[in-house]
Short mmCIF file of C-alpha atoms and ligand atoms in Angstrom, two decimals:
data_model
loop_
_atom_site.label_atom_id
_atom_site.label_comp_id
_atom_site.label_asym_id
_atom_site.label_seq_id
_atom_site.Cartn_x
_atom_site.Cartn_y
_atom_site.Cartn_z
CA UNK A 1 160.44 140.14 142.92
CA UNK A 2 163.52 139.26 144.99
CA UNK A 3 162.86 135.49 144.87
CA UNK A 4 166.46 134.42 145.67
CA UNK A 5 166.52 136.32 149.17
CA UNK A 6 168.09 134.25 151.82
CA UNK A 7 169.78 131.98 149.28
CA UNK A 8 173.55 131.59 149.55
CA UNK A 9 175.25 130.59 146.47
CA UNK A 10 178.80 129.66 145.65
CA UNK A 11 179.91 130.39 142.13
CA UNK A 12 183.03 128.49 141.14
CA UNK A 13 184.96 129.89 138.16
CA UNK A 14 187.47 127.62 136.31
CA UNK A 15 189.65 128.44 133.25
CA UNK A 16 187.64 129.54 130.25
CA UNK A 17 186.87 132.65 127.98
CA UNK A 18 183.27 132.46 129.40
CA UNK A 19 184.42 133.71 132.76
CA UNK A 20 183.50 137.26 131.76
CA UNK A 21 179.83 136.14 131.49
CA UNK A 22 179.81 135.27 135.12
CA UNK A 23 180.38 138.83 136.01
CA UNK A 24 177.00 139.60 134.70
CA UNK A 25 175.49 136.52 136.23
CA UNK A 26 176.80 137.57 139.74
CA UNK A 27 175.15 140.91 139.31
CA UNK A 28 171.74 139.55 138.19
CA UNK A 29 171.66 136.83 140.91
CA UNK A 30 172.34 139.43 143.52
CA UNK A 31 169.54 141.62 142.01
CA UNK A 32 167.11 138.73 142.93
CA UNK A 33 168.35 138.89 146.51
CA UNK A 34 170.92 135.95 146.74
CA UNK A 35 174.27 136.37 148.36
CA UNK A 36 177.23 135.11 146.20
CA UNK A 37 180.56 133.93 147.21
CA UNK A 38 182.94 133.56 144.28
CA UNK A 39 185.66 130.99 144.24
CA UNK A 40 188.26 130.97 141.36
CA UNK A 41 190.86 128.55 140.21
CA UNK A 42 194.16 130.02 139.23
CA UNK A 43 193.24 129.38 135.55
CA UNK A 44 190.08 131.44 135.97
CA UNK A 45 192.23 134.31 137.19
CA UNK A 46 193.87 134.43 133.82
CA UNK A 47 190.52 135.30 132.22
CA UNK A 48 188.92 137.67 134.72
CA UNK A 49 190.42 139.26 137.90
CA UNK A 50 189.31 138.56 141.46
CA UNK A 51 188.89 142.37 141.80
CA UNK A 52 186.06 142.44 139.31
CA UNK A 53 184.29 139.42 140.98
CA UNK A 54 184.73 140.87 144.43
CA UNK A 55 183.35 144.33 143.36
CA UNK A 56 180.28 142.64 141.81
CA UNK A 57 179.59 139.94 144.62
CA UNK A 58 180.41 142.55 147.41
CA UNK A 59 182.27 139.77 149.19
CA UNK A 60 185.86 138.57 149.43
CA UNK A 61 186.88 136.27 146.52
CA UNK A 62 188.69 132.99 147.34
CA UNK A 63 191.04 131.20 145.13
CA UNK A 64 193.89 129.89 147.38
CA UNK A 65 193.50 126.99 149.59
CA UNK A 66 196.13 128.39 151.96
CA UNK A 67 194.20 131.68 152.36
CA UNK A 68 194.46 132.77 155.89
CA UNK A 69 191.33 134.97 155.95
CA UNK A 70 188.82 132.44 157.30
CA UNK A 71 189.26 132.25 161.04
CA UNK A 72 190.21 128.55 161.04
CA UNK A 73 191.77 128.36 157.67
CA UNK A 74 188.90 126.16 156.42
CA UNK A 75 187.42 127.98 153.54
CA UNK A 76 186.74 124.69 151.77
CA UNK A 77 184.55 123.65 154.59
CA UNK A 78 182.88 126.89 155.58
CA UNK A 79 181.86 128.05 152.08
CA UNK A 80 179.92 124.82 151.25
CA UNK A 81 178.21 124.50 154.69
CA UNK A 82 176.64 127.92 154.23
CA UNK A 83 175.67 127.41 150.61
CA UNK A 84 172.14 126.27 149.28
CA UNK A 85 173.92 125.41 145.98
CA UNK A 86 177.31 125.53 144.25
CA UNK A 87 177.45 126.45 140.48
CA UNK A 88 180.57 125.75 138.57
CA UNK A 89 180.57 127.98 135.54
CA UNK A 90 182.39 127.95 133.37
CA UNK A 91 183.35 124.36 134.08
CA UNK A 92 186.52 123.40 131.99
CA UNK A 93 187.24 119.83 130.69
CA UNK A 94 190.00 119.66 133.22
CA UNK A 95 187.75 120.60 136.14
CA UNK A 96 185.04 118.26 135.12
CA UNK A 97 187.58 115.42 135.00
CA UNK A 98 188.73 116.34 138.47
CA UNK A 99 185.25 116.42 139.77
CA UNK A 100 184.45 113.08 138.27
CA UNK A 101 187.35 111.47 139.97
CA UNK A 102 187.21 113.30 143.30
CA UNK A 103 190.45 115.08 143.00
CA UNK A 104 191.00 117.91 145.69
CA UNK A 105 194.19 119.72 144.72
CA UNK A 106 192.91 123.36 144.90
CA UNK A 107 190.44 125.28 146.92
CA UNK A 108 187.44 124.88 144.44
CA UNK A 109 187.90 120.96 143.80
CA UNK A 110 188.44 120.52 147.54
CA UNK A 111 185.26 122.50 148.25
CA UNK A 112 183.38 120.28 145.95
CA UNK A 113 184.52 117.09 147.52
CA UNK A 114 183.78 118.41 150.98
CA UNK A 115 180.39 119.82 150.13
CA UNK A 116 178.29 117.01 151.88
CA UNK A 117 174.56 117.47 150.81
CA UNK A 118 175.06 120.81 149.19
CA UNK A 119 173.81 120.51 145.57
CA UNK A 120 176.26 120.98 142.77
CA UNK A 121 175.38 122.48 139.36
CA UNK A 122 177.93 122.30 136.50
CA UNK A 123 177.93 124.41 133.39
CA UNK A 124 180.45 122.93 130.90
CA UNK A 125 182.32 125.44 128.62
CA UNK A 126 184.69 124.05 126.01
CA UNK A 127 185.63 123.45 122.43
CA UNK A 128 183.32 120.99 120.59
CA UNK A 129 185.97 118.33 120.23
CA UNK A 130 186.82 118.63 123.79
CA UNK A 131 183.09 118.25 124.77
CA UNK A 132 182.64 115.23 122.36
CA UNK A 133 185.82 113.39 123.61
CA UNK A 134 184.90 109.98 125.02
CA UNK A 135 186.65 110.81 128.32
CA UNK A 136 184.67 114.08 128.78
CA UNK A 137 181.40 112.12 128.02
CA UNK A 138 182.37 109.46 130.44
CA UNK A 139 183.07 112.07 133.06
CA UNK A 140 179.83 113.87 132.53
CA UNK A 141 177.97 110.52 132.76
CA UNK A 142 179.80 109.87 136.08
CA UNK A 143 178.83 113.24 137.41
CA UNK A 144 175.06 112.66 136.59
CA UNK A 145 175.16 109.39 138.26
CA UNK A 146 176.69 111.12 141.35
CA UNK A 147 173.70 113.41 141.45
CA UNK A 148 175.33 116.52 139.82
CA UNK A 149 173.03 118.67 137.73
CA UNK A 150 174.65 119.47 134.32
CA UNK A 151 173.48 122.66 132.73
CA UNK A 152 173.74 122.73 128.93
CA UNK A 153 176.10 123.04 127.20
CA UNK A 154 174.79 125.18 124.45
CA UNK A 155 175.35 124.99 120.68
CA UNK A 156 176.78 127.58 118.50
CA UNK A 157 179.87 129.75 117.68
CA UNK A 158 182.87 129.10 119.81
CA UNK A 159 185.61 131.42 120.95
CA UNK A 160 188.14 129.26 118.93
CA UNK A 161 186.21 130.00 115.72
CA UNK A 162 184.59 126.48 115.42
CA UNK A 163 180.87 125.73 115.72
CA UNK A 164 179.08 123.08 117.67
CA UNK A 165 178.27 121.82 121.16
CA UNK A 166 180.18 123.05 124.18
CA UNK A 167 179.31 126.73 124.59
CA UNK A 168 178.47 127.77 128.20
CA UNK A 169 174.84 128.60 128.66
CA UNK A 170 174.21 132.40 128.47
CA UNK A 171 173.92 134.34 131.75
CA UNK A 172 170.09 134.64 131.43
CA UNK A 173 169.82 130.79 130.76
CA UNK A 174 171.95 130.01 133.77
CA UNK A 175 169.82 132.43 135.77
CA UNK A 176 166.61 130.57 134.68
CA UNK A 177 168.25 127.38 135.65
CA UNK A 178 169.14 128.76 139.15
CA UNK A 179 165.65 129.97 139.63
CA UNK A 180 164.16 126.66 138.51
CA UNK A 181 166.44 124.75 140.68
CA UNK A 182 164.87 126.37 143.85
CA UNK A 183 161.23 125.42 142.68
CA UNK A 184 159.69 122.16 143.75
CA UNK A 185 159.52 119.58 140.94
CA UNK A 186 155.72 119.09 141.30
CA UNK A 187 155.16 118.29 137.56
CA UNK A 188 158.21 116.17 136.96
CA UNK A 189 157.68 113.90 134.04
CA UNK A 190 154.57 115.55 132.96
CA UNK A 191 153.75 117.04 129.60
CA UNK A 192 152.13 120.45 129.85
CA UNK A 193 150.43 122.14 126.82
CA UNK A 194 149.60 125.89 127.11
CA UNK A 195 147.98 128.40 124.71
CA UNK A 196 148.91 132.11 125.07
CA UNK A 197 148.48 135.46 123.62
CA UNK A 198 145.86 136.73 121.17
CA UNK A 199 144.93 135.20 117.91
CA UNK A 200 145.01 137.30 114.73
CA UNK A 201 142.26 136.93 112.07
CA UNK A 202 143.08 138.24 108.59
CA UNK A 203 140.91 140.80 106.81
CA UNK A 204 143.48 140.97 104.04
CA UNK A 205 147.19 140.43 103.87
CA UNK A 206 147.92 143.44 105.99
CA UNK A 207 144.95 144.03 108.16
CA UNK A 208 143.80 141.81 111.10
CA UNK A 209 141.18 141.52 113.81
CA UNK A 210 142.64 140.59 117.10
CA UNK A 211 142.09 140.51 120.83
CA UNK A 212 144.04 142.69 123.45
CA UNK A 213 146.39 140.20 125.19
CA UNK A 214 150.12 140.61 125.96
CA UNK A 215 150.65 136.85 126.46
CA UNK A 216 152.33 137.64 129.82
CA UNK A 217 150.11 135.20 131.93
CA UNK A 218 150.51 132.37 129.52
CA UNK A 219 154.29 132.77 129.19
CA UNK A 220 154.64 133.04 133.03
CA UNK A 221 152.71 129.81 133.34
CA UNK A 222 154.98 128.12 130.75
CA UNK A 223 158.04 129.29 132.79
CA UNK A 224 156.44 127.99 136.05
CA UNK A 225 155.38 124.62 134.56
CA UNK A 226 159.04 124.09 133.28
CA UNK A 227 160.56 125.11 136.65
CA UNK A 228 158.22 122.51 138.30
CA UNK A 229 160.00 119.98 135.91
CA UNK A 230 157.35 119.58 133.23
CA UNK A 231 158.13 119.33 129.48
CA UNK A 232 156.18 122.38 128.10
CA UNK A 233 154.83 123.14 124.71
CA UNK A 234 153.68 126.81 124.39
CA UNK A 235 151.31 127.45 121.38
CA UNK A 236 151.43 131.25 121.10
CA UNK A 237 149.69 133.85 119.07
CA UNK A 238 151.59 136.89 118.00
CA UNK A 239 153.30 138.59 121.12
CA UNK A 240 156.29 140.69 121.95
CA UNK A 241 157.75 138.13 124.34
CA UNK A 242 160.76 135.82 124.34
CA UNK A 243 159.96 132.21 124.71
CA UNK A 244 160.80 131.10 128.28
CA UNK A 245 163.97 129.12 128.57
CA UNK A 246 163.71 125.44 127.61
CA UNK A 247 160.02 125.79 126.60
CA UNK A 248 159.07 124.73 123.02
CA UNK A 249 157.18 127.49 121.37
CA UNK A 250 154.89 126.81 118.46
CA UNK A 251 154.00 130.29 116.91
CA UNK A 252 150.65 130.60 115.27
CA UNK A 253 148.49 133.40 113.92
CA UNK A 254 144.83 132.58 113.50
CA UNK A 255 142.48 130.63 115.96
CA UNK A 256 142.23 127.84 113.32
CA UNK A 257 146.05 127.49 113.39
CA UNK A 258 146.06 127.44 117.07
CA UNK A 259 143.28 124.81 117.08
CA UNK A 260 145.20 122.63 114.78
CA UNK A 261 148.42 123.02 116.67
CA UNK A 262 146.64 122.11 120.01
CA UNK A 263 144.68 119.21 118.62
CA UNK A 264 147.87 117.53 117.35
CA UNK A 265 149.48 117.67 120.80
CA UNK A 266 146.58 117.47 123.33
CA UNK A 267 146.16 113.66 123.15
CA UNK A 268 149.81 113.22 124.28
CA UNK A 269 149.50 115.95 127.09
CA UNK A 270 148.88 115.38 130.86
CA UNK A 271 147.76 119.05 131.38
CA UNK A 272 146.24 121.57 129.10
CA UNK A 273 146.07 125.20 130.13
CA UNK A 274 144.11 127.49 127.79
CA UNK A 275 145.22 131.03 128.48
CA UNK A 276 145.04 132.42 124.91
CA UNK A 277 142.56 135.12 124.18
CA UNK A 278 141.14 133.38 121.12
CA UNK A 279 139.13 135.43 118.68
CA UNK A 280 135.55 134.21 118.61
CA UNK A 281 135.02 134.74 114.86
CA UNK A 282 137.08 134.73 111.69
CA UNK A 283 136.54 136.63 108.50
CA UNK A 284 135.16 134.23 105.81
CA UNK A 285 135.57 136.74 102.99
CA UNK A 286 139.10 137.84 103.61
CA UNK A 287 140.83 139.34 100.65
CA UNK A 288 143.83 137.74 98.92
CA UNK A 289 144.96 141.25 98.03
CA UNK A 290 145.24 144.50 100.09
CA UNK A 291 141.75 146.28 100.14
CA UNK A 292 142.27 149.73 98.55
CA UNK A 293 140.44 152.37 100.52
CA UNK A 294 139.80 154.39 97.27
CA UNK A 295 138.49 151.45 95.43
CA UNK A 296 134.91 152.19 96.46
CA UNK A 297 133.15 154.67 98.59
CA UNK A 298 131.62 151.90 100.79
CA UNK A 299 133.29 150.43 103.84
CA UNK A 300 134.17 146.78 103.24
CA UNK A 301 131.45 144.35 104.34
CA UNK A 302 133.10 141.67 106.39
CA UNK A 303 131.46 138.35 106.95
CA UNK A 304 132.11 136.18 109.95
CA UNK A 305 131.97 132.50 111.00
CA UNK A 306 132.67 131.16 114.52
CA UNK A 307 136.06 129.89 115.30
CA UNK A 308 136.37 126.44 116.96
CA UNK A 309 136.36 126.41 120.87
CA UNK A 310 139.79 124.89 121.38
CA UNK A 311 139.24 124.22 125.12
CA UNK A 312 135.84 122.75 124.86
CA UNK A 313 137.06 120.33 122.13
CA UNK A 314 140.10 119.32 124.17
CA UNK A 315 137.92 118.87 127.16
CA UNK A 316 135.62 116.53 125.09
CA UNK A 317 138.39 114.18 124.08
CA UNK A 318 137.98 110.62 125.42
CA UNK A 319 141.38 110.47 127.09
CA UNK A 320 141.51 114.29 127.90
CA UNK A 321 144.39 115.96 129.57
CA UNK A 322 143.59 117.84 132.84
CA UNK A 323 142.05 121.01 131.48
CA UNK A 324 142.35 124.54 132.96
CA UNK A 325 140.58 127.42 131.37
CA UNK A 326 140.82 131.19 131.91
CA UNK A 327 138.07 133.74 131.76
CA UNK A 328 138.75 137.47 131.51
CA UNK A 329 135.34 139.15 132.22
CA UNK A 330 134.61 142.94 132.39
CA UNK A 331 131.64 142.45 134.88
CA UNK A 332 129.96 139.80 137.07
CA UNK A 333 133.17 137.71 137.22
CA UNK A 334 131.92 135.16 139.74
CA UNK A 335 128.85 134.20 137.87
CA UNK A 336 130.10 134.36 134.31
CA UNK A 337 133.31 132.48 135.21
CA UNK A 338 131.59 129.62 137.06
CA UNK A 339 129.01 129.35 134.17
CA UNK A 340 131.89 129.09 131.67
CA UNK A 341 133.60 126.42 133.79
CA UNK A 342 130.50 124.30 133.62
CA UNK A 343 129.79 124.94 129.99
CA UNK A 344 133.20 123.91 129.01
CA UNK A 345 133.12 120.99 131.38
CA UNK A 346 136.52 121.51 132.88
CA UNK A 347 137.73 120.89 136.54
CA UNK A 348 139.42 124.26 137.03
CA UNK A 349 138.90 127.80 135.64
CA UNK A 350 140.82 130.88 136.49
CA UNK A 351 138.90 134.12 136.44
CA UNK A 352 140.16 137.66 136.29
CA UNK A 353 138.88 141.09 135.55
CA UNK A 354 139.96 142.00 131.95
CA UNK A 355 140.41 145.57 132.62
CA UNK A 356 142.72 144.89 135.49
CA UNK A 357 144.79 142.05 133.99
CA UNK A 358 145.34 142.98 130.43
CA UNK A 359 148.86 143.90 129.66
CA UNK A 360 149.49 144.41 133.34
CA UNK A 361 152.48 142.77 135.21
CA UNK A 362 150.28 142.04 138.32
CA UNK A 363 147.12 140.04 138.54
CA UNK A 364 144.29 139.11 140.84
CA UNK A 365 142.98 135.70 140.21
CA UNK A 366 139.86 133.78 141.34
CA UNK A 367 139.96 130.09 141.03
CA UNK A 368 136.88 128.07 140.33
CA UNK A 369 136.45 124.35 140.81
CA UNK A 370 133.76 121.88 141.81
CA UNK A 371 133.96 122.97 145.48
CA UNK A 372 133.47 126.72 144.77
CA UNK A 373 135.83 129.57 144.38
CA UNK A 374 138.88 131.04 146.01
CA UNK A 375 140.12 134.69 145.43
CA UNK A 376 143.70 135.19 145.46
CA UNK A 377 145.48 138.39 146.46
CA UNK A 378 147.13 140.56 143.81
CA UNK A 379 150.71 139.39 142.89
CA UNK A 380 152.99 139.58 139.96
CA UNK A 381 152.08 137.04 137.19
CA UNK A 382 155.01 134.76 137.83
CA UNK A 383 154.11 134.29 141.46
CA UNK A 384 150.49 133.74 140.45
CA UNK A 385 151.63 131.25 137.88
CA UNK A 386 153.71 129.27 140.32
CA UNK A 387 150.84 129.16 142.77
CA UNK A 388 148.54 127.95 140.00
CA UNK A 389 150.97 125.23 138.97
CA UNK A 390 150.98 124.10 142.67
CA UNK A 391 147.11 123.99 142.74
CA UNK A 392 147.06 122.02 139.46
CA UNK A 393 149.69 119.48 140.79
CA UNK A 394 147.58 118.94 143.88
CA UNK A 395 144.53 118.21 141.79
CA UNK A 396 146.51 115.90 139.39
CA UNK A 397 147.43 113.63 142.37
CA UNK A 398 145.29 110.45 142.16
O1 C5P B 1 136.62 133.39 125.16
P1 C5P B 1 136.20 132.77 126.53
O2 C5P B 1 136.05 133.67 127.45
O3 C5P B 1 135.16 131.78 126.22
O4 C5P B 1 137.49 131.83 126.89
C1 C5P B 1 137.47 131.00 128.04
C2 C5P B 1 138.51 130.01 127.90
O5 C5P B 1 138.37 129.21 126.60
C3 C5P B 1 139.95 130.42 127.84
O6 C5P B 1 140.65 129.50 128.57
C4 C5P B 1 140.25 130.50 126.37
O7 C5P B 1 141.69 130.26 126.19
C5 C5P B 1 139.54 129.27 125.77
N1 C5P B 1 139.02 129.32 124.50
C6 C5P B 1 139.37 128.50 123.52
N2 C5P B 1 138.92 128.56 122.31
C7 C5P B 1 138.13 129.59 121.99
C8 C5P B 1 137.68 130.53 123.01
C9 C5P B 1 138.11 130.34 124.21
O8 C5P B 1 140.28 127.69 123.85
N3 C5P B 1 137.69 129.65 120.70
#
């Protein structure tokens, strides 16, 4: 999905070791369809060459305010007028100080002062002491008050050998922030709780009973909700996926663990989206030790008891969040899914055909509510997730 097609971005590089990471970011942003203009300070040119950035962006790189290539010699005006956003990464201590005070003594700082309404995103990159310095903190505070979006910084090992706050966010994190920036903030200030993936019910310490679920839909929804400005908690069964950036993942194994994690959080949530494929039963006579296949000639006799219905329980809370369920059916989707919505007493249920949706990257959803149902065309799961978040936000409005 080339979701940044028709977006014009300016990447401003200032002096920092992290400059090399922006080479990767340019490539990945372009892969999503964006056009990227790179502007470098002379300090940035000490860390990575304009040739590299030009080759990757496919466009001329600007660094000198006296550059005569733009027709009217006004790169500082032209670049920001065409841009949908400017990202300064890495943003050095010095450049942040310049921005906070409105200095305009090179192309990049002049461009920022001349940018008008063009949004400015800043990803600081510096030693932990430089980050913690009261002057830097004052400058960051000033930039926030001026409407600048500060991305990070991260925490961890630093190029200087020290450890702490001040690392620039990684390219994939910066890319997540850029993608999120272009999504409408429909759930700003809301808390969203999501379950995803399968659960896994122990037979013995090495064997489990589980459901087929990749977790892709639940993880896409967590990403879409966070892009929409929500604070997201993702209670996830065992899956092979990285947690979406800036989403808090709570990893669980069994349905009863998932139930516990959800019931602790649901009363403080505004929205609950139950995407997980929860096992309907757990094994009551699970063995503490591995069952040996040569111990007996007979197959083990498993006994089952029903798992709690997490969604139905949340929906029954006195002060319940807005509840959304999922139903994966193998047949009679329309009647089974609507029956499930009524039985669980929830305002919105999303149906899909299990054989098509499971493990796939695309999905075809049918949305059920009080008014009836609405079949959406097949799309990738992130597009479907963003659309569903828009739908939820509409229904949340008083
Ligand atoms: O398993 P079933 O088809 O009934 O699932 C429908 C919805 O209920 C899904 O949203 C699922 O996440 C949720 N569910 C749950 N707890 C269960 C079973 C299902 O939250 N024990």
